[in-house]
Coordinates of C-alpha atoms and ligand atoms in Angstrom, one line a residue:
X3 CA 102.3 79.5 110.6
X4 CA 104.9 80.4 113.3
X5 CA 107.9 82.8 112.5
X6 CA 111.3 81.3 112.2
X7 CA 113.1 81.3 115.5
X8 CA 116.4 82.4 113.8
X9 CA 117.0 86.1 112.7
X10 CA 118.3 85.2 109.3
X11 CA 116.5 86.7 106.5
X12 CA 116.4 85.9 102.8
X13 CA 116.0 89.7 101.9
X14 CA 115.8 93.0 103.6
X15 CA 112.3 93.3 102.3
X16 CA 109.8 91.1 100.7
X17 CA 107.3 92.8 98.5
X18 CA 103.9 90.9 97.8
X19 CA 102.4 92.0 94.5
X20 CA 104.2 93.1 91.3
X21 CA 101.8 95.6 90.0
X22 CA 103.2 99.2 89.4
X23 CA 103.6 100.1 93.1
X24 CA 105.4 96.8 94.1
X25 CA 107.6 97.3 91.0
X26 CA 108.4 101.0 92.0
X27 CA 109.2 100.1 95.4
X28 CA 111.4 97.3 94.3
X29 CA 113.4 99.8 92.1
X30 CA 113.8 102.4 94.7
X31 CA 115.0 100.0 97.4
X32 CA 117.2 98.1 94.8
X33 CA 118.8 101.5 93.8
X34 CA 119.7 102.0 97.5
X35 CA 121.4 98.7 97.6
X36 CA 118.7 96.8 99.7
X37 CA 118.1 93.2 99.0
X38 CA 114.4 92.6 97.8
X39 CA 112.4 89.6 96.8
X40 CA 109.0 90.3 95.0
X41 CA 106.4 87.5 95.2
X42 CA 103.7 87.8 92.5
X43 CA 100.8 85.4 92.2
X44 CA 100.4 85.6 88.4
X45 CA 103.0 84.0 86.0
X46 CA 102.5 86.9 83.5
X47 CA 101.8 90.7 83.4
X48 CA 98.2 91.8 84.1
X49 CA 96.9 92.6 80.7
X50 CA 93.5 94.4 81.5
X51 CA 93.0 98.2 81.0
X52 CA 93.5 100.3 84.1
X53 CA 95.5 103.5 84.8
X54 CA 95.9 106.1 81.9
X55 CA 96.9 109.2 83.8
X56 CA 99.7 110.2 86.1
X57 CA 100.6 113.5 87.5
X58 CA 103.8 115.6 87.6
X59 CA 105.0 114.4 91.0
X60 CA 104.6 110.9 89.9
X61 CA 106.5 111.6 86.7
X62 CA 109.3 112.8 88.6
X63 CA 109.3 109.7 91.0
X64 CA 109.5 107.6 88.0
X65 CA 112.3 109.6 86.7
X66 CA 114.1 108.8 89.9
X67 CA 113.6 105.2 89.0
X68 CA 115.9 105.7 86.0
X69 CA 113.0 105.4 83.4
X70 CA 112.2 109.1 82.9
X71 CA 113.5 109.4 79.4
X72 CA 111.8 106.2 78.0
X73 CA 108.6 107.2 79.9
X74 CA 108.6 110.7 78.3
X75 CA 108.5 109.0 74.8
X76 CA 105.5 106.8 75.7
X77 CA 103.3 109.4 77.3
X78 CA 101.3 112.3 76.0
X79 CA 100.7 115.4 78.0
X80 CA 97.0 116.0 78.8
X81 CA 96.0 119.7 78.6
X82 CA 92.2 120.2 79.1
X83 CA 89.9 117.8 80.9
X84 CA 86.3 118.9 80.2
X85 CA 83.1 117.8 81.8
X86 CA 80.0 118.1 79.5
X87 CA 76.1 117.5 79.9
X88 CA 74.3 115.4 77.4
X89 CA 73.6 118.6 75.1
X90 CA 77.3 119.3 75.1
X91 CA 77.2 122.4 77.6
X92 CA 80.6 122.6 79.6
X93 CA 80.0 122.0 83.2
X94 CA 83.7 121.9 84.4
X95 CA 87.0 122.6 82.7
X96 CA 90.3 121.6 84.3
X97 CA 93.6 122.1 82.8
X98 CA 97.0 124.0 82.9
X99 CA 99.7 123.5 80.5
X100 CA 102.0 126.5 80.9
X101 CA 104.7 125.9 83.5
X102 CA 106.2 122.6 84.6
X103 CA 107.6 123.3 88.1
X104 CA 108.3 119.6 88.7
X105 CA 109.9 119.1 85.3
X106 CA 107.0 117.0 84.0
X107 CA 103.7 117.9 82.3
X108 CA 100.9 118.4 85.1
X109 CA 99.1 115.5 83.5
X110 CA 100.6 112.7 81.4
X111 CA 98.4 110.1 79.5
X112 CA 99.9 106.4 79.2
X113 CA 99.3 102.8 78.8
X114 CA 99.6 100.8 82.0
X115 CA 100.8 97.5 80.6
X116 CA 103.5 99.4 78.7
X117 CA 104.6 101.3 81.9
X118 CA 104.7 98.0 83.8
X119 CA 106.9 96.4 81.0
X120 CA 109.3 99.4 81.4
X121 CA 109.3 99.2 85.2
X122 CA 109.9 95.4 84.9
X123 CA 112.9 95.9 82.7
X124 CA 114.4 98.3 85.2
X125 CA 113.8 96.0 88.1
X126 CA 115.6 93.2 86.2
X127 CA 118.6 95.4 85.8
X128 CA 119.1 95.8 89.6
X129 CA 121.3 93.0 91.2
X130 CA 119.8 93.0 94.5
X131 CA 116.2 92.5 93.5
X132 CA 114.9 89.0 92.8
X133 CA 111.3 88.6 91.1
X134 CA 109.4 85.3 91.8
X135 CA 106.4 85.1 89.6
X136 CA 103.6 82.4 89.8
X137 CA 103.9 82.2 93.7
X138 CA 100.8 83.2 95.8
X139 CA 101.4 84.1 99.5
X140 CA 98.9 82.6 101.9
X141 CA 100.5 82.7 105.2
X142 CA 102.2 85.4 107.3
X143 CA 104.0 85.4 110.7
X144 CA 106.2 87.9 112.3
X145 CA 108.5 88.3 115.3
X146 CA 110.9 90.9 116.6
X147 CA 113.6 90.2 113.9
X148 CA 111.5 89.7 110.8
X149 CA 108.5 88.4 109.0
X150 CA 108.0 84.9 107.3
X151 CA 105.8 84.2 104.3
X152 CA 104.5 80.9 103.0
X153 CA 103.2 80.4 99.4
X154 CA 100.4 77.9 98.3
X155 CA 103.2 75.8 97.1
X156 CA 104.6 75.4 100.4
X157 CA 107.7 77.6 99.9
X158 CA 108.9 79.9 102.6
X159 CA 110.5 83.3 102.5
X160 CA 111.9 85.4 105.3
X161 CA 112.5 89.1 105.3
X162 CA 113.2 91.9 107.8
X163 CA 110.0 93.7 106.6
X164 CA 107.1 92.8 104.3
X165 CA 105.3 95.3 102.2
X166 CA 101.8 94.4 100.9
X167 CA 101.6 95.8 97.4
X168 CA 99.0 93.1 96.6
X169 CA 96.1 95.3 95.4
X170 CA 92.6 95.9 96.3
X171 CA 91.8 92.5 97.8
X172 CA 95.1 92.4 99.6
X173 CA 95.9 89.1 101.3
X174 CA 98.6 90.7 103.4
X175 CA 96.1 93.2 104.8
X176 CA 94.0 90.3 105.9
X177 CA 96.7 88.2 107.2
X178 CA 97.9 91.2 109.4
X179 CA 94.3 91.6 110.6
X180 CA 94.0 95.1 109.2
X181 CA 90.4 96.2 108.4
X182 CA 89.3 98.7 105.9
X183 CA 87.1 101.9 106.0
X184 CA 84.6 101.6 103.2
X185 CA 83.2 105.0 102.1
X186 CA 80.2 103.4 100.4
X187 CA 80.8 104.1 96.7
X188 CA 79.9 101.3 94.2
X189 CA 79.3 101.9 90.5
X190 CA 80.1 99.4 87.7
X191 CA 81.8 100.8 84.6
X192 CA 82.8 98.9 81.3
X193 CA 86.3 100.0 80.5
X194 CA 87.4 99.7 76.7
X195 CA 90.8 100.3 75.2
X196 CA 90.9 101.0 71.6
X197 CA 93.6 101.5 68.9
X198 CA 92.3 103.6 66.0
X199 CA 93.6 102.5 62.5
X200 CA 94.0 106.1 61.5
X201 CA 95.0 109.0 63.8
X202 CA 92.3 111.5 64.8
X203 CA 92.5 114.7 66.7
X204 CA 90.4 114.7 69.9
X205 CA 89.9 118.4 71.2
X206 CA 89.7 118.5 74.2
X207 CA 91.9 115.5 74.7
X208 CA 89.8 114.2 77.6
X209 CA 86.1 114.4 78.2
X210 CA 83.6 113.3 80.6
X211 CA 80.1 113.1 79.1
X212 CA 77.6 113.5 82.2
X213 CA 74.7 112.1 80.2
X214 CA 72.2 110.4 82.4
X215 CA 71.3 108.1 79.5
X216 CA 74.9 106.8 79.6
X217 CA 77.6 108.5 81.6
X218 CA 80.7 108.1 79.6
X219 CA 84.5 108.8 79.8
X220 CA 86.5 109.5 76.6
X221 CA 90.2 110.0 77.2
X222 CA 93.5 109.4 75.8
X223 CA 95.1 106.0 76.6
X224 CA 98.6 107.1 75.8
X225 CA 100.0 107.8 72.3
X226 CA 97.9 106.0 69.6
X227 CA 95.4 104.8 72.1
X228 CA 91.9 105.9 73.3
X229 CA 90.0 104.8 76.3
X230 CA 86.2 104.8 76.6
X231 CA 84.3 104.0 79.9
X232 CA 80.7 103.5 80.1
X233 CA 78.6 103.3 83.4
X234 CA 76.4 100.4 83.9
X235 CA 72.7 101.7 83.9
X236 CA 70.4 100.6 86.7
X237 CA 68.3 98.1 84.5
X238 CA 71.4 96.4 83.0
X239 CA 73.1 93.3 84.2
X240 CA 76.9 93.0 84.6
X241 CA 76.8 90.1 81.9
X242 CA 74.9 92.3 79.4
X243 CA 77.6 95.0 79.6
X244 CA 80.7 92.9 80.0
X245 CA 80.4 91.7 76.3
X246 CA 82.6 92.5 73.3
X247 CA 79.6 93.0 71.1
X248 CA 78.0 95.4 73.6
X249 CA 81.4 97.3 73.8
X250 CA 81.3 97.8 69.8
X251 CA 77.6 99.0 70.1
X252 CA 78.5 101.6 72.7
X253 CA 81.5 102.7 70.6
X254 CA 79.6 103.0 67.3
X255 CA 78.1 106.6 68.0
X256 CA 81.7 107.7 68.3
X257 CA 82.4 106.3 64.7
X258 CA 84.5 103.5 66.1
X259 CA 83.9 100.1 64.7
X260 CA 85.7 96.9 63.7
X261 CA 86.6 98.4 60.4
X262 CA 88.5 101.4 61.6
X263 CA 89.7 100.3 65.1
X264 CA 91.1 97.4 67.2
X265 CA 89.5 96.6 70.5
X266 CA 92.5 95.9 72.7
X267 CA 90.9 95.1 76.0
X268 CA 87.4 95.4 77.8
X269 CA 86.5 94.7 81.3
X270 CA 83.8 95.7 83.9
X271 CA 85.2 97.3 87.2
X272 CA 83.3 98.1 90.2
X273 CA 84.6 101.5 91.3
X274 CA 85.0 101.7 95.0
X275 CA 86.4 104.1 97.7
X276 CA 88.1 102.9 100.8
X277 CA 91.3 102.8 102.8
X278 CA 93.0 100.5 105.3
X279 CA 92.4 101.2 109.0
X280 CA 96.4 100.9 109.6
X281 CA 99.2 101.0 107.1
X282 CA 101.6 99.2 109.4
X283 CA 101.5 96.3 111.8
X284 CA 105.1 96.0 113.1
X285 CA 107.2 94.6 110.4
X286 CA 104.3 94.5 107.8
X287 CA 103.4 97.6 105.8
X288 CA 100.7 98.2 103.1
X289 CA 101.1 100.3 100.0
X290 CA 99.2 101.1 96.8
X291 CA 95.6 99.7 96.3
X292 CA 96.1 97.5 99.5
X293 CA 96.1 100.7 101.4
X294 CA 93.7 102.7 99.5
X295 CA 91.2 102.5 96.7
X296 CA 89.3 105.2 94.8
X297 CA 87.1 105.6 91.7
X298 CA 89.3 106.7 88.7
X299 CA 87.8 110.0 87.8
X300 CA 90.7 112.1 89.1
X301 CA 93.3 109.6 87.7
X302 CA 94.9 109.3 91.1
X303 CA 94.6 105.6 92.2
X304 CA 98.1 104.5 91.0
X305 CA 99.5 107.9 91.6
X306 CA 98.8 107.5 95.4
X307 CA 100.5 104.2 95.4
X308 CA 103.5 105.6 93.7
X309 CA 103.7 108.3 96.2
X310 CA 103.4 105.6 99.0
X311 CA 106.5 103.7 97.4
X312 CA 108.6 107.0 97.3
X313 CA 107.7 107.8 101.0
X314 CA 108.4 104.3 102.1
X315 CA 111.7 103.3 100.2
X316 CA 114.1 105.7 101.9
X317 CA 112.6 105.2 105.3
X318 CA 113.0 101.5 105.0
X319 CA 116.6 102.1 103.8
X320 CA 117.5 104.2 106.7
X321 CA 116.0 101.9 109.3
X322 CA 117.3 98.7 107.8
X323 CA 120.8 100.1 107.9
X324 CA 120.4 101.4 111.4
X325 CA 120.7 105.1 110.3
X326 CA 117.3 105.8 111.8
X327 CA 115.1 104.4 114.4
X328 CA 112.4 102.0 113.7
X329 CA 109.9 104.7 114.9
X330 CA 110.6 106.5 111.5
X331 CA 108.3 103.9 109.9
X332 CA 105.4 105.3 111.8
X333 CA 105.6 108.5 110.0
X334 CA 104.7 106.6 106.7
X335 CA 100.9 106.3 107.4
X336 CA 101.0 109.7 109.2
X337 CA 102.4 111.5 106.2
X338 CA 100.6 109.5 103.4
X339 CA 97.1 109.0 104.6
X340 CA 95.9 112.7 104.7
X341 CA 97.0 112.9 100.9
X342 CA 95.4 109.6 100.0
X343 CA 92.2 110.6 101.8
X344 CA 92.1 113.9 99.9
X345 CA 92.5 112.0 96.5
X346 CA 89.7 109.5 97.6
X347 CA 87.3 112.4 98.6
X348 CA 88.1 114.5 95.3
X349 CA 87.5 111.3 93.2
X350 CA 84.1 110.7 95.0
X351 CA 83.1 114.2 94.4
X352 CA 83.8 113.9 90.8
X353 CA 82.1 110.5 90.7
X354 CA 79.0 112.1 92.1
X355 CA 78.8 114.5 89.3
X356 CA 79.0 112.0 86.6
X357 CA 77.4 108.9 88.1
X358 CA 74.0 110.2 87.7
X359 CA 71.5 108.0 85.7
X360 CA 68.4 109.9 86.9
X361 CA 67.3 112.6 84.3
X362 CA 65.6 115.2 86.7
X363 CA 68.7 114.8 89.0
X364 CA 71.0 115.4 86.2
X365 CA 69.1 118.5 84.8
X366 CA 69.2 120.1 88.3
X367 CA 73.0 119.4 88.4
X368 CA 73.5 120.8 85.0
X369 CA 71.8 124.0 85.7
X370 CA 73.7 124.6 88.9
X371 CA 77.0 123.8 87.3
X372 CA 76.5 125.5 83.9
X373 CA 75.7 128.8 85.8
X374 CA 79.0 128.6 87.8
X375 CA 81.2 127.3 84.9
X376 CA 84.2 129.4 83.9
X377 CA 85.5 129.2 80.5
X378 CA 89.2 129.7 81.6
X379 CA 90.3 126.2 82.7
X380 CA 90.8 125.9 86.4
X381 CA 93.5 124.0 88.2
X382 CA 92.5 120.6 89.6
X383 CA 92.9 120.9 93.3
X384 CA 96.3 120.0 94.5
X385 CA 96.8 117.3 97.1
X386 CA 97.9 118.5 100.6
X387 CA 101.5 118.5 101.3
X388 CA 102.8 117.1 104.6
X389 CA 101.5 118.7 107.8
X390 CA 103.2 116.3 110.2
X391 CA 105.9 113.6 110.1
X392 CA 109.6 114.0 109.3
X393 CA 109.5 117.7 108.6
X394 CA 110.7 120.7 110.4
X395 CA 107.9 121.8 112.8
X396 CA 108.1 125.5 112.1
X397 CA 110.4 126.0 109.1
X398 CA 108.5 127.9 106.2
X399 CA 107.6 125.6 103.5
X400 CA 108.1 122.5 105.4
X401 CA 106.0 119.5 103.9
X402 CA 105.5 121.0 100.4
X403 CA 106.7 119.1 97.3
X404 CA 109.7 121.2 96.0
X405 CA 110.2 122.0 92.3
X406 CA 112.7 120.4 90.0
X407 CA 114.7 123.4 88.7
X408 CA 116.3 123.3 85.2
X409 CA 120.1 123.3 85.5
X410 CA 122.9 123.2 83.2
X411 CA 122.8 119.7 81.6
X412 CA 119.1 119.1 82.1
X413 CA 116.8 118.4 84.9
X414 CA 118.1 118.9 88.5
X415 CA 117.4 115.3 89.5
X416 CA 119.3 113.9 86.7
X417 CA 122.3 115.9 87.3
X418 CA 122.3 115.8 91.0
X419 CA 120.5 112.6 91.6
X420 CA 117.6 112.0 94.1
X421 CA 118.3 111.7 97.8
X422 CA 118.6 114.1 100.7
X423 CA 119.7 117.5 99.0
X424 CA 120.7 120.6 100.5
X425 CA 120.1 123.0 97.6
X426 CA 121.4 126.5 97.7
X427 CA 122.3 129.5 95.8
X428 CA 124.9 130.5 98.3
X429 CA 128.5 130.5 97.0
X430 CA 130.1 130.5 100.3
X431 CA 128.8 127.6 102.4
X432 CA 132.1 127.6 104.7
X433 CA 130.0 128.2 107.8
X434 CA 128.3 124.6 107.4
X435 CA 129.9 122.5 109.9
X436 CA 132.2 119.7 108.3
X437 CA 131.2 117.0 110.8
X438 CA 127.5 117.7 110.1
X439 CA 128.2 117.5 106.3
X440 CA 129.9 114.3 106.9
X441 CA 126.7 113.0 108.8
X442 CA 124.6 114.3 106.0
X443 CA 126.7 112.4 103.6
X444 CA 126.2 109.3 105.6
X445 CA 122.4 109.3 105.1
X446 CA 122.9 109.9 101.2
X447 CA 122.9 113.7 101.6
X448 CA 124.5 116.1 99.3
X449 CA 124.9 119.8 99.0
X450 CA 124.0 121.1 95.4
X451 CA 124.5 124.5 94.3
X452 CA 122.0 126.2 92.0
X453 CA 124.0 128.4 89.7
X454 CA 122.5 130.2 88.0
X455 CA 119.1 129.3 89.3
X456 CA 116.4 129.0 86.6
X457 CA 113.8 131.8 86.6
X458 CA 111.1 129.7 88.2
X459 CA 113.4 128.5 91.0
X460 CA 114.9 132.2 91.4
X461 CA 111.5 133.7 91.7
X462 CA 110.4 131.1 94.2
X463 CA 113.6 131.4 96.4
X464 CA 113.3 135.2 96.4
X465 CA 109.6 135.2 97.3
X466 CA 110.2 132.8 100.2
X467 CA 113.4 134.6 101.2
X468 CA 115.2 131.3 101.1
X469 CA 118.9 130.7 100.4
X470 CA 118.9 127.1 101.4
X471 CA 116.2 124.3 100.6
X472 CA 116.5 120.9 102.4
X473 CA 114.8 118.4 100.3
X474 CA 113.9 114.8 101.2
X475 CA 114.5 111.9 98.8
X476 CA 110.7 112.0 98.0
X477 CA 111.2 115.6 97.0
X478 CA 109.2 117.1 100.0
X479 CA 110.8 119.8 101.8
X480 CA 112.2 119.2 105.2
X481 CA 112.4 123.0 105.5
X482 CA 114.1 126.2 104.1
X483 CA 116.7 128.5 105.6
X484 CA 117.8 132.1 104.9
X485 CA 121.3 132.1 106.4
X486 CA 124.0 129.4 106.5
X487 CA 123.7 129.3 110.3
X488 CA 119.9 128.6 109.8
X489 CA 120.8 126.0 107.3
X490 CA 123.1 124.3 109.9
X491 CA 120.3 124.3 112.4
X492 CA 118.0 122.7 110.1
X493 CA 120.5 119.8 109.4
X494 CA 121.2 119.5 113.2
X495 CA 117.4 119.3 113.7
X496 CA 117.1 116.5 111.2
X497 CA 120.1 114.7 112.6
X498 CA 118.6 114.9 116.1
X499 CA 115.3 113.4 115.0
X500 CA 117.0 110.6 113.0
X501 CA 119.3 109.7 115.8
X502 CA 116.5 109.5 118.5
X503 CA 116.5 106.0 120.0
X504 CA 113.1 104.8 120.4
X505 CA 111.8 101.6 119.1
X506 CA 108.4 101.1 117.6
X507 CA 107.2 97.6 116.8
X508 CA 103.6 98.5 117.4
X509 CA 101.3 95.7 116.2
X510 CA 103.5 92.8 116.8
X511 CA 101.2 89.9 117.7
X512 CA 101.9 88.9 121.5
Ligands
LIG627 C1 89.5 101.4 85.0 C2 90.6 102.0 85.9 C3 91.0 103.2 85.6 C4 92.1 103.7 86.3 N1 92.7 104.8 86.0 C5 93.7 105.3 86.7 C6 94.4 106.4 86.4 O1 94.1 107.1 85.3 N2 95.5 106.9 87.1 C7 95.7 106.2 88.2 O2 96.7 106.9 88.9 N3 95.3 105.2 88.7 C8 94.1 104.8 87.9 N4 93.6 103.5 88.2 C9 94.1 102.8 89.5 C10 95.3 101.9 89.2 O3 95.1 101.1 88.1 C11 95.7 101.2 90.3 O4 95.6 102.1 91.5 C12 97.0 100.6 90.3 O5 97.0 99.7 89.3 C13 97.2 99.7 91.7 O6 98.6 99.3 91.6 P1 98.9 98.4 92.8 O7 100.4 97.9 92.4 O8 98.8 98.8 94.1 O9 98.0 97.1 92.7 P2 97.8 96.0 91.5 O10 98.3 96.6 90.2 O11 96.5 95.5 91.6 O12 98.9 94.9 91.8 C14 98.8 94.0 92.7 C15 99.4 92.8 92.5 O13 99.5 91.8 93.7 C16 99.4 90.5 93.3 N5 98.8 89.7 94.4 C17 97.7 89.8 95.0 N6 97.6 88.9 95.9 C18 98.7 88.2 95.9 C19 99.2 87.2 96.8 N7 98.4 86.7 97.8 N8 100.6 86.6 96.5 C20 101.3 87.1 95.5 N9 100.8 88.2 94.7 C21 99.5 88.8 95.0 C22 98.3 90.6 92.1 O14 98.4 89.5 91.2 C23 98.8 91.9 91.4 O15 99.6 91.6 90.3 C24 92.5 102.9 87.4 C25 91.9 101.8 87.8 C26 90.9 101.3 87.0 C27 90.3 100.0 87.4

């Protein structure tokens, strides 16, 4: 396929794939007024069981998509995530429920099809977003003005940028000639979603049973639902495991049977770990499972994809409207890859603990872990913030996710909106240059006064000696400042970097 010679595009952005990542990106771009066409191969929503957990940062991103209140009603907070051996001895205990700095529980359990339905409703309320279901993209071409897509039905679409949110076996990744780094992790698991007829209390809510006879995951699948996952043993075939009768046999020891439960879905998945060699080829970008894949033991696969969408949406918006140079898009992979890799590596580490079918190996593991276990739950490792990219190079706290303070009227983001925010406790911001503030306004920036700051925010600001906080639209800190003059300098620095005129269409086929 050759790209159209003319520069006219049907949309600013064509998103290929309407899973949770494609839908979230469509919402964030649509909210910014960008025209979007989403191309999805299946006529109906994907019905099989997948994600059940998201973290607080992802909850906040969903909140910025305008679905926060409904989402809170269809999730349950997860407190303890415990790892036990076959005898029931605790090997690991994660969990923390006390504070909610981002305005969301640290961990929430949910049902992915229900989330996708909610996202779909929000997408359909946005006038600049068009959804085309039942169209499979099979060809891609690009030039300096845009990218063209052709579907298997022979229809053509043209957009200024294409984002491949088309999942683990991404067609867009292949068509853009982007390879993958495979980290060599392969385990097959039967995943079963169950609705129990009568409510039961599961304490702790989420457990991994590290039993070499059958490594098993037992977790919440959102309010009213439970998820069981059973590892395929070396002597079992895929067909033996991927069978409804087998699912009921494996559920029986948990007192779950057809007389007290409905089996909603079951499917065998191969858990894998890999990431794309590049996340951008000129006008084509990858996000979600197309860019990275990880085993689900940390519940981070979809979360990583939602972070991609939050990182990419505002950058595409600024570039598409000539408010930032194209080179800003290079910061997408630069900023997102380290976090995605850390999530992949942590998930693999957890996988190595549970995916042990050998008794002697499991016994040695149990002995080492039980000796080191602490009864006080420990924090799951936090993902790294941004060490590079569009952040101030030396400002303290640059690159961290900033908290969502409680303010009069609710959560900060609901009251002040998401976008560039210069948050301050300073009453007199008179020294901020008017012209700089006008420029800030032109990139969707706004100053927001925290008065009074909630105790968590007050403590943080005092500890950091910060009076001003410059927050990006994806909630990461560009930097902090102590004085109004420093805050002005922070804004000037951002302006200089967004005004730099260097093009970057790296990866355009010659
Ligand atoms: C058992 C299991 C448990 C999991 N648990 C968690 C968890 O607890 N927490 C978590 O964060 N993550 C979890 N994950 C991962 C999570 O489900 C995925 O990361 C997430 O669904 C990926 O979303 P996506 O939008 O990138 O891709 P997908 O949801 O795979 O969507 C891709 C879409 O692209 C479409 N498509 C593909 N090719 C084309 C084409 N050529 N043309 C048009 N359309 C195309 C597909 O039809 C599909 O709809 C789990 C995964 C599994 C399997």
